[in-house]
GROMACS .gro file of C-alpha atoms in nm:
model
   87
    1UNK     CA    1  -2.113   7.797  16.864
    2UNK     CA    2  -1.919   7.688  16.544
    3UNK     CA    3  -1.872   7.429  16.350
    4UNK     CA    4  -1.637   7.338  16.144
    5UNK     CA    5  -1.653   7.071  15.866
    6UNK     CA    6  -1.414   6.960  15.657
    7UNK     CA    7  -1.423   6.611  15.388
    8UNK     CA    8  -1.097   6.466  15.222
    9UNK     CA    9  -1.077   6.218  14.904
   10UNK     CA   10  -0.844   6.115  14.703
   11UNK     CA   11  -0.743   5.886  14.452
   12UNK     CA   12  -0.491   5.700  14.296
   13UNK     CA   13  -0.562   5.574  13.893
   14UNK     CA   14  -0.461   5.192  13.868
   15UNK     CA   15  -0.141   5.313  13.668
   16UNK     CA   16  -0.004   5.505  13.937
   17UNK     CA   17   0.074   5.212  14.130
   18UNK     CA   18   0.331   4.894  14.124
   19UNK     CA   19   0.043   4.656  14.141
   20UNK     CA   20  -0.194   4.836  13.864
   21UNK     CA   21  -0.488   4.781  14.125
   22UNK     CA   22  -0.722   5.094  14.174
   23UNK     CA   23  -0.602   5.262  14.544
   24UNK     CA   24  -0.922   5.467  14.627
   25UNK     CA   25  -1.004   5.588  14.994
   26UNK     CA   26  -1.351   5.691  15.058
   27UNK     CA   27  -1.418   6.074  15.179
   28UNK     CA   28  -1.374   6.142  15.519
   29UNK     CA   29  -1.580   6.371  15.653
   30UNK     CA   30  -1.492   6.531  15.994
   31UNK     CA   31  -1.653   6.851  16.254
   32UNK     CA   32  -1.490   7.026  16.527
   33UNK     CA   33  -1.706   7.265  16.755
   34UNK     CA   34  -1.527   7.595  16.821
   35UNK     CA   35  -1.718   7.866  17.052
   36UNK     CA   36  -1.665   8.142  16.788
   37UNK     CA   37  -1.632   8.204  16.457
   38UNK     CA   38  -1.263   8.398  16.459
   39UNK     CA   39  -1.148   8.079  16.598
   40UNK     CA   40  -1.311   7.864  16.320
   41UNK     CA   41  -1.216   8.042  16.054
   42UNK     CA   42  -0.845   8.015  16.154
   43UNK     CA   43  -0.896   7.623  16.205
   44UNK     CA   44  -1.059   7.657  15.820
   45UNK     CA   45  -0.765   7.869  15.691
   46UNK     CA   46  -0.455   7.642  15.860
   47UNK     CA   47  -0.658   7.335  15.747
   48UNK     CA   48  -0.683   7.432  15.395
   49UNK     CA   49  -0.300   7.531  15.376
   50UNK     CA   50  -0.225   7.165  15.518
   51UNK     CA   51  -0.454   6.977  15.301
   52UNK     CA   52  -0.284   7.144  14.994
   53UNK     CA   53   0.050   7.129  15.138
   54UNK     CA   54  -0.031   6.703  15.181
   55UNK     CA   55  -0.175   6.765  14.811
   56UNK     CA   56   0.128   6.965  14.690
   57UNK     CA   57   0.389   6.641  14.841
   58UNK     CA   58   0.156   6.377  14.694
   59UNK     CA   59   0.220   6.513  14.361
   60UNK     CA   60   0.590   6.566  14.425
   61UNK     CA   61   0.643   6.222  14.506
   62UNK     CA   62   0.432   6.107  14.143
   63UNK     CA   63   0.699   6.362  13.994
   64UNK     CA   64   0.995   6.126  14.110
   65UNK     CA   65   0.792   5.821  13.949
   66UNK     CA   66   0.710   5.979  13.660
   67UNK     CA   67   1.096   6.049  13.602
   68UNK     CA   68   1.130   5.673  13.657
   69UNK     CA   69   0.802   5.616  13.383
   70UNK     CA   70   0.637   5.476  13.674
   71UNK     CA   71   0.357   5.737  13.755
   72UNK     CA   72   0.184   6.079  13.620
   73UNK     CA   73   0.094   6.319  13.873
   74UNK     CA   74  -0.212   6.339  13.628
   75UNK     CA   75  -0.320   6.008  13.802
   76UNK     CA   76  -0.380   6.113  14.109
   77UNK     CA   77  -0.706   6.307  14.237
   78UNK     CA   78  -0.723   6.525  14.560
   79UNK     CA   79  -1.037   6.671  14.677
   80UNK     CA   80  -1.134   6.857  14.921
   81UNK     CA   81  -1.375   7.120  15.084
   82UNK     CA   82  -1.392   7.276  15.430
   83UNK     CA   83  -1.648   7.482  15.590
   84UNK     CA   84  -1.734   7.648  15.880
   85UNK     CA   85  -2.089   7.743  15.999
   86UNK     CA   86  -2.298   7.867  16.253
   87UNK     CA   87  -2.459   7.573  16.510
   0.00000   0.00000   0.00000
């Protein structure tokens, strides 16, 4: 058996929003049992292309501000890790 683990953060600065209050959302961490390890590291790999896909439109959308001299893409922060091992 296999688990795999992955945690998200991010975070916005207080000048990336309308408000100029800090947006911060605590890491979430979440596991997923697969019954073998080809099957979790696919999970892991599809994961890790979403995350930075989300990561990738995040910034994109801070672009668009930034044109406006709303937002810096600089402002935001996007972490994450994922994992898979052995039960």
């Amino acid at each position: 058996m296999w688990i795999l683990m992955y945690v998200f953060s991010y975070s916005v600065s207080p000048a990336a929003t309308n408000d100029r209050a800090e947006w911060r959302v605590l890491p979430t961490v979440v596991f997923q049992e697969f019954s073998s390890e080809e099957r979790c590291l696919a999970a892991k790999s599809k994961l890790e292309e979403r995350l930075k896909e989300a990561g990738a439109r995040m910034r994109s959308g801070l672009e668009d501000l930034k044109s406006l001299g709303q937002a810096d893409p600089a402002q935001i922060i996007i972490a994450f890790n994922v994992e898979c091992v052995p039960k």
